[in-house]
């Protein structure tokens, strides 16, 4: 039996990258999946590729009215919601803006938080209501980041927003338990995952290979992660296999948070 049979899932920021990989994994395991994104054409193209189990909708996660409208459509057309993946996010660096703590502009700071944090808040708020209306059972999965656990000098707004997502996930988990709902909430913290946002920084040919090596030099596993590896963890959290997991955070970072992979050049060595 497929692991997500009879479950309806909504994924934000699903037109590409990690969100698209999660949508593919969920459909493969039997879920009916709503592929949502600000990029309406991209979400529609993916839904068409995934087949009749997928629907597409344009969703700007910053807009509460859009959350209400899309989730009303989900409930009307599919009868419930059991899984919500709050994946939509931006780094704020896409347009070349400066994001260090001294020179970041307030408008840029707020723009990152509007998508990364307000979007997750609104998703959780209305996701809980939709799941309550569906029987009070579900799984909310918030995509945070390794950057939400460590400081990032050149991406202060991104790091701050992802740290807040981590904490809010725990708050949501406790609230749902307090309410007597069987709605779980957990966060995933990817680091160094090779998604389209990396491509402009990698270049082509020999330069690309050199940059790949440089970017992963401090990663114990010495490689980028793949979107489907994040999707595998999201699939587990969405399934009934994770029924006793809530308020947890899972790291998918090739060992980055475990410590340095650099070995000392001198001194005592382990036998």
XYZ file of N, CA and C in Angstrom:
813
model
N 0.838 -1.195 0.000
C 0.000 0.000 0.000
C 0.873 1.245 0.000
N 0.525 2.239 -0.823
C 1.270 3.494 -0.855
C 1.165 4.203 0.489
N 2.209 4.904 0.856
C 2.315 5.460 2.215
C 1.389 6.648 2.469
N 0.908 7.303 1.413
C 0.036 8.465 1.593
C -1.340 8.270 0.966
N -1.751 7.043 0.820
C -3.093 6.779 0.270
C -4.158 7.516 1.068
N -5.118 8.098 0.378
C -6.273 8.776 0.973
C -5.910 10.084 1.682
N -4.705 10.593 1.470
C -4.318 11.874 2.064
C -4.308 12.968 0.995
N -4.760 14.139 1.400
C -4.713 15.318 0.536
C -3.625 16.229 1.070
N -2.741 16.661 0.193
C -1.594 17.480 0.604
C -1.541 18.766 -0.203
N -1.105 19.830 0.453
C -0.845 21.107 -0.222
C 0.600 21.482 0.041
N 1.310 21.851 -1.022
C 2.721 22.219 -0.928
C 2.893 23.609 -1.506
N 3.543 24.501 -0.775
C 3.811 25.843 -1.288
C 5.198 25.893 -1.922
N 5.379 26.864 -2.813
C 6.666 26.994 -3.495
C 7.031 25.714 -4.229
N 6.043 25.095 -4.861
C 6.222 23.741 -5.389
C 6.529 23.683 -6.877
N 6.725 24.816 -7.525
C 6.940 24.792 -8.970
C 8.306 24.227 -9.351
N 9.253 24.260 -8.415
C 10.591 23.760 -8.737
C 11.329 23.413 -7.449
N 12.532 22.903 -7.595
C 13.408 22.656 -6.455
C 12.848 21.660 -5.458
N 13.044 21.964 -4.178
C 12.619 21.059 -3.115
C 11.108 20.847 -3.140
N 10.347 21.906 -3.362
C 8.893 21.771 -3.385
C 8.421 20.829 -4.466
N 9.019 20.926 -5.645
C 8.635 20.036 -6.747
C 8.995 18.592 -6.428
N 10.156 18.382 -5.813
C 10.571 17.028 -5.449
C 9.618 16.425 -4.421
N 9.147 17.235 -3.479
C 8.191 16.749 -2.488
C 6.867 16.388 -3.159
N 6.414 17.241 -4.071
C 5.171 16.956 -4.788
C 5.271 15.629 -5.536
N 6.380 15.395 -6.202
C 6.575 14.151 -6.947
C 6.545 12.945 -6.009
N 7.239 13.059 -4.867
C 7.273 11.945 -3.914
C 5.891 11.659 -3.349
N 5.132 12.701 -3.048
C 3.800 12.519 -2.470
C 2.846 11.857 -3.463
N 2.887 12.301 -4.717
C 2.029 11.698 -5.736
C 2.398 10.232 -5.921
N 3.676 9.954 -5.953
C 4.140 8.569 -6.121
C 3.623 7.659 -5.006
N 3.445 8.235 -3.816
C 2.997 7.444 -2.677
C 1.496 7.558 -2.423
N 0.745 8.034 -3.416
C -0.695 7.925 -3.371
C -1.475 9.146 -2.940
N -0.809 10.245 -2.597
C -1.534 11.439 -2.149
C -2.144 12.187 -3.328
N -3.215 12.923 -3.034
C -3.719 13.930 -3.962
C -3.034 15.234 -3.575
N -2.327 15.834 -4.501
C -1.411 16.922 -4.182
C -1.813 18.220 -4.871
N -1.893 19.273 -4.079
C -2.081 20.623 -4.605
C -0.705 21.277 -4.735
N -0.316 21.528 -5.979
C 0.960 22.167 -6.288
C 0.707 23.672 -6.339
N 1.181 24.412 -5.350
C 0.928 25.851 -5.321
C 2.232 26.619 -5.402
N 2.144 27.800 -6.007
C 3.328 28.624 -6.180
C 2.876 30.002 -6.652
N 3.733 30.989 -6.442
C 3.502 32.307 -7.023
C 3.625 32.239 -8.538
N 4.434 31.285 -9.011
C 4.603 31.018 -10.437
C 3.488 30.084 -10.894
N 2.388 30.659 -11.343
C 1.222 29.862 -11.711
C 1.513 28.931 -12.880
N 2.268 29.422 -13.869
C 2.568 28.590 -15.031
C 3.434 27.403 -14.632
N 4.395 27.646 -13.740
C 5.267 26.565 -13.290
C 4.523 25.504 -12.511
N 3.629 25.926 -11.628
C 2.865 24.953 -10.847
C 1.910 24.173 -11.746
N 1.324 24.836 -12.735
C 0.425 24.148 -13.663
C 1.182 23.116 -14.485
N 2.370 23.480 -14.951
C 3.166 22.546 -15.749
C 3.534 21.307 -14.944
N 3.912 21.497 -13.682
C 4.265 20.353 -12.849
C 3.045 19.488 -12.573
N 1.920 20.116 -12.260
C 0.703 19.342 -11.990
C 0.312 18.504 -13.202
N 0.432 19.069 -14.386
C 0.099 18.318 -15.592
C 1.041 17.140 -15.773
N 2.319 17.338 -15.451
C 3.286 16.243 -15.577
C 3.018 15.137 -14.561
N 2.556 15.521 -13.371
C 2.321 14.533 -12.312
C 1.041 13.743 -12.527
N 0.122 14.270 -13.328
C -1.062 13.503 -13.678
C -2.292 13.835 -12.844
N -3.306 12.981 -12.913
C -4.613 13.303 -12.333
C -4.629 13.429 -10.814
N -3.609 12.956 -10.126
C -3.569 13.103 -8.673
C -3.143 14.508 -8.240
N -2.736 15.344 -9.175
C -2.215 16.670 -8.837
C -3.120 17.765 -9.372
N -3.263 18.812 -8.597
C -3.958 20.027 -9.010
C -2.992 21.200 -8.812
N -3.182 22.259 -9.577
C -2.334 23.444 -9.463
C -3.157 24.638 -9.005
N -2.520 25.514 -8.233
C -3.166 26.763 -7.825
C -2.089 27.817 -7.605
N -2.402 29.040 -7.989
C -1.505 30.148 -7.687
C -1.722 30.556 -6.235
N -0.643 30.681 -5.480
C -0.761 31.070 -4.082
C 0.407 31.966 -3.705
N 0.097 33.204 -3.352
C 1.078 34.115 -2.773
C 0.960 33.945 -1.265
N 1.947 33.291 -0.665
C 1.844 32.915 0.749
C 1.794 34.117 1.677
N 2.103 35.301 1.171
C 2.076 36.512 1.999
C 0.673 37.066 2.175
N -0.275 36.564 1.386
C -1.617 37.133 1.337
C -2.631 36.216 2.020
N -3.178 36.654 3.141
C -4.096 35.811 3.896
C -5.335 35.442 3.091
N -5.858 36.374 2.326
C -7.062 36.096 1.544
C -6.813 34.970 0.539
N -5.604 34.894 -0.007
C -5.304 33.823 -0.955
C -5.231 32.469 -0.257
N -4.683 32.440 0.946
C -4.684 31.200 1.718
C -6.123 30.732 1.947
N -6.975 31.653 2.341
C -8.364 31.296 2.623
C -9.060 30.767 1.381
N -8.825 31.419 0.252
C -9.485 31.010 -0.986
C -8.994 29.648 -1.466
N -7.688 29.438 -1.453
C -7.138 28.169 -1.939
C -7.566 27.013 -1.041
N -7.510 27.206 0.279
C -7.893 26.113 1.176
C -9.392 25.836 1.119
N -10.191 26.856 0.885
C -11.627 26.624 0.682
C -11.846 25.758 -0.554
N -11.053 25.991 -1.590
C -11.143 25.197 -2.810
C -10.699 23.757 -2.556
N -9.625 23.596 -1.780
C -9.150 22.252 -1.424
C -10.256 21.469 -0.719
N -10.874 22.090 0.284
C -11.915 21.406 1.047
C -13.133 21.096 0.181
N -13.484 22.022 -0.697
C -14.650 21.821 -1.547
C -14.426 20.718 -2.578
N -13.233 20.660 -3.148
C -12.984 19.732 -4.250
C -12.464 18.370 -3.790
N -11.711 18.356 -2.683
C -11.119 17.090 -2.241
C -11.594 16.643 -0.868
N -12.433 17.431 -0.230
C -13.068 16.985 0.988
C -12.257 17.055 2.255
N -11.031 17.561 2.191
C -10.234 17.655 3.406
C -8.787 17.990 3.106
N -8.024 18.177 4.158
C -6.587 18.410 4.064
C -5.920 17.652 5.201
N -4.943 16.819 4.857
C -4.219 16.054 5.870
C -2.731 16.405 5.965
N -2.186 17.006 4.914
C -0.753 17.336 4.914
C -0.555 18.729 4.336
N 0.235 19.539 5.034
C 0.610 20.869 4.542
C 2.118 21.004 4.629
N 2.741 21.358 3.514
C 4.183 21.612 3.503
C 4.406 23.080 3.197
N 4.862 23.827 4.193
C 5.208 25.238 4.009
C 6.656 25.320 3.532
N 6.807 25.326 2.212
C 8.131 25.280 1.603
C 8.547 26.607 0.971
N 7.601 27.453 0.576
C 7.934 28.679 -0.149
C 8.897 29.538 0.660
N 9.930 30.032 0.003
C 10.897 30.885 0.684
C 11.812 31.589 -0.297
N 12.377 32.696 0.143
C 13.340 33.446 -0.665
C 14.560 33.761 0.195
N 15.698 33.934 -0.453
C 16.908 34.312 0.289
C 17.004 35.820 0.473
N 16.356 36.570 -0.435
C 16.511 38.020 -0.417
C 17.715 38.484 -1.195
N 18.564 37.548 -1.581
C 19.801 37.890 -2.295
C 19.625 37.809 -3.808
N 18.427 37.414 -4.237
C 18.208 37.168 -5.658
C 18.498 38.395 -6.521
N 18.186 39.578 -6.026
C 18.394 40.792 -6.812
C 19.680 41.525 -6.493
N 20.564 40.887 -5.752
C 21.839 41.494 -5.418
C 21.796 42.433 -4.225
N 20.708 42.385 -3.450
C 20.597 43.260 -2.277
C 21.612 42.874 -1.204
N 22.037 43.869 -0.430
C 22.965 43.632 0.679
C 22.153 43.219 1.902
N 22.562 42.139 2.554
C 21.774 41.613 3.674
C 22.603 41.375 4.923
N 23.706 42.109 5.082
C 24.440 41.960 6.342
C 23.763 42.811 7.422
N 24.038 42.552 8.706
C 23.311 43.229 9.784
C 23.486 44.743 9.821
N 24.559 45.266 9.228
C 24.817 46.703 9.282
C 24.187 47.464 8.127
N 24.158 46.853 6.952
C 23.761 47.594 5.758
C 22.451 47.141 5.121
N 21.822 46.118 5.657
C 20.542 45.667 5.102
C 19.494 46.765 5.234
N 18.700 46.915 4.183
C 17.610 47.883 4.208
C 16.388 47.275 4.896
N 15.668 48.102 5.626
C 14.502 47.609 6.355
C 13.479 46.990 5.417
N 13.271 47.576 4.248
C 12.307 47.029 3.299
C 12.726 45.644 2.809
N 14.027 45.461 2.596
C 14.531 44.160 2.172
C 14.357 43.133 3.284
N 14.663 43.537 4.514
C 14.482 42.683 5.688
C 13.026 42.218 5.778
N 12.110 43.176 5.638
C 10.683 42.851 5.757
C 10.203 41.965 4.610
N 10.757 42.157 3.431
C 10.343 41.346 2.284
C 10.683 39.875 2.501
N 11.861 39.609 3.039
C 12.263 38.222 3.312
C 11.363 37.612 4.376
N 11.107 38.368 5.436
C 10.272 37.845 6.512
C 8.810 37.668 6.073
N 8.358 38.502 5.159
C 6.975 38.389 4.681
C 6.738 37.039 4.017
N 7.681 36.592 3.205
C 7.543 35.292 2.555
C 7.901 34.148 3.499
N 9.075 34.222 4.098
C 9.612 33.081 4.844
C 8.926 32.849 6.186
N 8.507 33.917 6.844
C 7.923 33.776 8.177
C 6.416 34.031 8.171
N 5.989 35.171 7.617
C 4.550 35.437 7.554
C 3.846 34.334 6.758
N 4.480 33.883 5.673
C 3.884 32.829 4.864
C 3.696 31.544 5.645
N 4.678 31.193 6.477
C 4.565 29.993 7.310
C 3.504 30.193 8.390
N 3.492 31.377 9.008
C 2.466 31.667 10.013
C 1.069 31.509 9.432
N 0.835 32.116 8.261
C -0.487 32.037 7.638
C -0.819 30.611 7.221
N 0.184 29.897 6.720
C -0.050 28.508 6.340
C -0.456 27.664 7.534
N 0.263 27.819 8.643
C -0.073 27.063 9.849
C -1.456 27.459 10.369
N -1.718 28.752 10.408
C -3.008 29.240 10.921
C -4.176 28.624 10.164
N -4.141 28.761 8.846
C -5.272 28.287 8.056
C -5.190 26.790 7.775
N -3.968 26.240 7.824
C -3.829 24.793 7.703
C -4.453 24.074 8.884
N -4.238 24.595 10.095
C -4.857 24.005 11.287
C -6.377 24.025 11.148
N -6.908 25.152 10.703
C -8.367 25.264 10.565
C -8.910 24.274 9.536
N -8.192 24.127 8.424
C -8.632 23.188 7.387
C -8.538 21.754 7.889
N -7.480 21.436 8.624
C -7.336 20.086 9.163
C -8.355 19.816 10.266
N -8.655 20.825 11.053
C -9.694 20.672 12.084
C -11.037 20.336 11.410
N -11.314 21.022 10.315
C -12.557 20.770 9.588
C -12.560 19.408 8.907
N -11.353 18.822 8.738
C -11.223 17.517 8.075
C -11.169 16.371 9.070
N -11.360 16.660 10.356
C -11.322 15.607 11.363
C -10.254 15.785 12.415
N -9.463 16.841 12.293
C -8.467 17.145 13.324
C -7.256 16.257 13.314
N -6.928 15.671 12.162
C -5.753 14.814 12.028
C -4.916 15.339 10.860
N -3.622 15.492 11.060
C -2.804 15.956 9.951
C -1.349 16.149 10.315
N -0.585 16.529 9.320
C 0.846 16.770 9.482
C 1.215 18.080 8.789
N 1.766 19.002 9.566
C 2.297 20.254 9.014
C 3.819 20.140 9.015
N 4.412 20.376 7.858
C 5.861 20.263 7.700
C 6.380 21.617 7.240
N 7.191 22.247 8.059
C 7.740 23.560 7.734
C 9.189 23.416 7.305
N 9.502 23.929 6.128
C 10.872 23.861 5.624
C 11.640 25.072 6.141
N 12.492 24.825 7.117
C 13.373 25.858 7.653
C 14.692 25.762 6.894
N 15.813 25.761 7.579
C 17.114 25.711 6.926
C 18.190 25.503 7.975
N 19.318 24.974 7.543
C 20.498 25.005 8.404
C 20.766 26.431 8.852
N 20.460 27.401 7.996
C 20.703 28.809 8.317
C 19.832 29.295 9.464
N 18.821 28.541 9.831
C 18.014 28.893 10.980
C 18.607 28.427 12.298
N 19.753 27.753 12.218
C 20.403 27.220 13.416
C 21.781 27.827 13.656
N 22.299 28.523 12.673
C 23.610 29.172 12.791
C 23.498 30.586 12.221
N 24.451 31.436 12.550
C 24.466 32.781 11.993
C 24.982 32.788 10.566
N 24.433 33.682 9.752
C 24.874 33.848 8.359
C 25.112 35.341 8.137
N 26.340 35.830 8.265
C 26.602 37.269 8.212
C 26.081 37.981 6.972
N 26.128 37.317 5.816
C 25.726 37.968 4.576
C 24.254 37.743 4.239
N 23.536 37.013 5.104
C 22.116 36.733 4.853
C 21.357 36.813 6.171
N 21.439 37.968 6.802
C 20.871 38.131 8.145
C 19.362 37.921 8.172
N 18.653 38.457 7.192
C 17.202 38.323 7.179
C 16.788 36.879 6.952
N 17.469 36.206 6.051
C 17.152 34.809 5.764
C 17.370 33.948 7.006
N 18.530 34.115 7.639
C 18.831 33.320 8.829
C 17.823 33.592 9.940
N 17.492 34.863 10.141
C 16.524 35.229 11.170
C 15.160 34.615 10.903
N 14.714 34.686 9.657
C 13.383 34.159 9.315
C 13.326 32.651 9.495
N 14.395 31.959 9.116
C 14.392 30.508 9.225
C 14.515 30.050 10.678
N 15.202 30.842 11.499
C 15.239 30.530 12.935
C 13.843 30.666 13.538
N 13.116 31.677 13.111
C 11.756 31.875 13.607
C 10.834 30.750 13.154
N 11.036 30.232 11.945
C 10.239 29.102 11.468
C 10.460 27.887 12.369
N 11.695 27.661 12.742
C 12.019 26.545 13.655
C 11.231 26.668 14.943
N 11.249 27.840 15.545
C 10.585 28.020 16.828
C 9.071 27.970 16.691
N 8.551 28.582 15.626
C 7.099 28.593 15.450
C 6.565 27.179 15.242
N 7.351 26.330 14.608
C 6.925 24.947 14.398
C 6.695 24.255 15.737
N 7.550 24.520 16.694
C 7.397 23.929 18.023
C 6.163 24.495 18.725
N 5.937 25.786 18.563
C 4.748 26.408 19.147
C 3.472 25.802 18.572
N 3.451 25.624 17.253
C 2.285 25.027 16.603
C 2.072 23.596 17.099
N 3.156 22.842 17.232
C 3.046 21.464 17.717
C 2.414 21.423 19.102
N 2.874 22.295 19.999
C 2.350 22.318 21.363
C 0.898 22.782 21.391
N 0.591 23.788 20.572
C -0.780 24.300 20.524
C -1.751 23.209 20.074
N -1.401 22.507 19.017
C -2.304 21.482 18.502
C -2.517 20.371 19.527
N -1.450 19.981 20.218
C -1.586 18.963 21.259
C -2.476 19.467 22.394
N -2.285 20.718 22.764
C -3.080 21.330 23.826
C -4.561 21.348 23.454
N -4.844 21.526 22.166
C -6.216 21.586 21.671
C -6.849 20.198 21.514
N -6.052 19.171 21.744
C -6.560 17.821 21.571
C -6.649 17.389 20.123
N -5.938 18.100 19.241
C -5.924 17.763 17.820
C -4.793 16.780 17.534
N -5.020 15.893 16.606
C -3.958 14.975 16.184
C -3.245 15.562 14.968
N -2.862 16.809 15.120
C -2.132 17.525 14.069
C -0.697 17.698 14.544
N 0.214 17.102 13.814
C 1.630 17.188 14.168
C 2.294 18.316 13.380
N 3.325 18.915 13.940
C 4.079 19.958 13.231
C 5.558 19.760 13.491
N 6.316 19.620 12.430
C 7.759 19.421 12.516
C 8.468 20.300 11.490
N 9.735 20.540 11.714
C 10.510 21.349 10.765
C 11.662 20.543 10.185
N 11.969 20.843 8.927
C 13.111 20.243 8.228
C 14.121 21.347 7.966
N 15.395 21.031 8.171
C 16.465 22.021 8.056
C 17.508 21.579 7.023
N 17.214 21.855 5.736
C 18.183 21.484 4.701
C 19.386 22.436 4.707
N 20.508 21.895 4.275
C 21.702 22.720 4.075
C 22.440 22.234 2.847
N 22.890 23.143 2.008
C 23.658 22.799 0.802
C 22.922 21.796 -0.079
N 21.680 22.127 -0.440
C 20.897 21.294 -1.357
C 20.972 21.930 -2.742
N 21.313 21.137 -3.737
C 21.533 21.671 -5.083
C 20.196 21.890 -5.784
N 19.692 23.114 -5.678
C 18.443 23.528 -6.308
C 18.759 24.597 -7.352
N 17.771 24.995 -8.170
C 18.039 25.994 -9.210
C 18.620 27.308 -8.689
N 18.355 27.678 -7.428
C 18.875 28.945 -6.923
C 20.401 28.960 -6.842
N 21.024 27.765 -6.834
C 22.485 27.691 -6.787
C 23.137 27.874 -8.153
N 22.417 27.553 -9.215
C 23.042 27.475 -10.540
C 23.771 28.752 -10.969
N 23.197 29.954 -10.758
C 23.930 31.157 -11.186
C 25.286 31.316 -10.507
N 25.435 30.772 -9.300
C 26.692 30.914 -8.564
C 27.721 29.866 -8.966
N 27.272 28.798 -9.625
C 28.183 27.699 -9.937
C 28.917 27.866 -11.255
N 28.284 28.545 -12.222
C 28.924 28.703 -13.517
C 28.814 27.443 -14.349
N 29.728 27.290 -15.313
C 29.667 26.159 -16.231
C 31.034 25.506 -16.371
N 31.031 24.282 -16.902
C 32.259 23.580 -17.218
C 33.188 23.374 -16.034
N 34.482 23.654 -16.276
C 35.493 23.449 -15.239
C 35.253 24.359 -14.047
N 34.779 25.582 -14.319
C 34.506 26.509 -13.224
C 33.389 25.963 -12.335
N 32.411 25.334 -12.937
C 31.311 24.753 -12.155
C 31.840 23.668 -11.229
N 32.696 22.796 -11.754
C 33.253 21.717 -10.934
C 34.085 22.271 -9.787
N 34.846 23.329 -10.068
C 35.668 23.943 -9.014
C 34.788 24.570 -7.940
N 33.718 25.227 -8.367
C 32.810 25.853 -7.394
C 32.051 24.812 -6.579
N 31.664 23.714 -7.225
C 31.008 22.635 -6.496
C 31.904 22.122 -5.376
N 33.179 21.934 -5.699
C 34.124 21.453 -4.690
C 34.326 22.473 -3.581
N 34.400 23.755 -3.949
C 34.633 24.804 -2.956
C 33.445 24.943 -2.006
N 32.240 24.904 -2.557
C 31.043 25.088 -1.734
C 30.816 23.923 -0.771
N 31.339 22.749 -1.114
C 31.100 21.573 -0.271
C 32.341 21.133 0.501
N 33.380 21.949 0.491
C 34.636 21.566 1.129
C 34.491 21.309 2.622
N 33.611 22.046 3.280
C 33.435 21.885 4.726
C 32.295 20.940 5.086
N 31.709 20.302 4.082
C 30.631 19.352 4.329
C 31.221 17.960 4.495
N 31.022 17.299 5.624
C 31.614 15.985 5.819
C 31.364 14.996 4.684
N 30.184 15.015 4.085
C 29.907 14.084 2.986
C 30.443 14.575 1.644
N 31.014 15.785 1.617
C 31.732 16.303 0.447
C 30.884 16.359 -0.827
N 29.618 16.694 -0.687
C 28.769 16.869 -1.864
C 27.552 17.690 -1.486
N 26.873 18.201 -2.508
C 25.572 18.819 -2.298
C 24.524 17.725 -2.048
N 23.503 18.087 -1.298
C 22.346 17.219 -1.190
C 21.447 17.401 -2.395
N 20.539 16.461 -2.583
C 19.603 16.502 -3.706
C 18.192 16.780 -3.192
N 17.383 17.507 -3.947
C 16.014 17.782 -3.508
C 15.238 16.532 -3.121
N 15.458 15.436 -3.843
C 14.716 14.213 -3.527
C 15.110 13.635 -2.167
N 16.293 13.985 -1.670
C 16.690 13.529 -0.338
C 15.928 14.290 0.750
N 15.623 15.544 0.491
C 14.755 16.304 1.408
C 13.330 15.775 1.305
N 12.900 15.474 0.085
C 11.545 14.965 -0.126
C 11.319 13.651 0.616
N 12.345 12.821 0.702
C 12.203 11.544 1.398
C 11.888 11.752 2.876
N 12.490 12.762 3.477
C 12.227 13.050 4.890
C 10.836 13.656 5.054
N 10.449 14.544 4.131
C 9.103 15.109 4.167
C 8.058 14.017 4.020
N 8.324 13.043 3.170
C 7.405 11.923 2.985
C 7.227 11.145 4.279
N 8.312 10.891 4.966
C 8.221 10.187 6.238
C 7.387 10.968 7.244
N 7.616 12.284 7.336
C 6.860 13.106 8.284
C 5.376 13.181 7.919
N 5.072 13.122 6.634
C 3.681 13.189 6.189
C 2.941 11.887 6.445
N 3.673 10.803 6.520
C 3.058 9.482 6.625
C 2.699 9.137 8.071
N 1.934 8.072 8.226
C 1.558 7.607 9.556
C 2.737 6.970 10.299
N 3.847 6.756 9.599
C 5.046 6.218 10.241
C 5.597 7.188 11.292
N 5.293 8.470 11.132
C 5.813 9.497 12.039
C 4.746 9.960 13.027
N 3.807 9.109 13.354
C 2.665 9.497 14.177
C 3.054 9.975 15.575
N 4.261 9.607 16.038
C 4.691 10.016 17.379
C 5.715 11.147 17.321
N 5.832 11.783 16.168
C 6.795 12.880 16.006
C 6.061 14.203 15.886
N 6.310 15.111 16.799
C 5.807 16.478 16.688
C 6.735 17.403 17.461
N 6.895 18.615 16.951
C 7.810 19.561 17.568
C 9.270 19.224 17.330
N 9.536 18.325 16.396
C 10.900 17.886 16.123
C 11.510 18.686 14.979
N 12.826 18.662 14.909
C 13.545 19.288 13.794
C 14.512 18.268 13.220
N 14.499 18.147 11.909
C 15.356 17.173 11.242
C 16.336 17.898 10.334
N 17.614 17.555 10.450
C 18.674 18.210 9.686
C 19.073 17.338 8.499
N 19.117 17.944 7.324
C 19.557 17.260 6.109
C 20.649 18.136 5.500
N 21.865 17.949 5.969
C 22.922 18.909 5.630
C 24.274 18.271 5.370
N 24.306 16.971 5.140
C 25.581 16.313 4.866
C 26.548 16.335 6.024
N 26.047 16.596 7.219
C 26.906 16.609 8.404
C 27.441 17.965 8.792
N 26.970 19.042 8.137
C 27.504 20.380 8.413
C 27.375 20.770 9.886
N 26.248 20.443 10.494
C 26.037 20.845 11.881
C 26.720 19.921 12.876
N 27.271 18.813 12.382
C 27.976 17.893 13.277
C 29.342 18.437 13.678
N 29.894 19.342 12.880
C 31.218 19.894 13.157
C 32.062 19.925 11.904
N 33.300 20.310 12.043
C 34.175 20.431 10.880
C 34.628 19.077 10.374
N 34.779 18.990 9.060
C 35.281 17.757 8.439
C 36.784 17.823 8.218
N 37.403 18.939 8.580
C 38.830 19.121 8.351
C 39.608 18.391 9.441
N 40.549 17.528 9.052
C 41.348 16.785 10.009
C 42.592 17.593 10.391
N 43.046 17.525 11.648
C 44.278 18.216 12.025
C 45.479 17.651 11.282
N 46.403 18.522 10.955
C 47.583 18.119 10.200
C 48.699 17.572 11.101
N 48.640 17.882 12.382
C 49.672 17.387 13.296
C 49.048 17.115 14.643
N 49.807 16.514 15.539
C 49.280 16.195 16.858
C 48.861 14.743 16.930
N 48.373 14.317 18.074
C 48.011 12.914 18.264
C 46.851 12.505 17.362
N 46.961 11.323 16.813
C 45.927 10.781 15.933
C 45.262 9.578 16.608
N 43.997 9.397 16.329
C 43.301 8.235 16.885
C 43.822 6.969 16.225
N 43.961 5.917 17.012
C 44.399 4.614 16.494
C 43.217 3.868 15.922
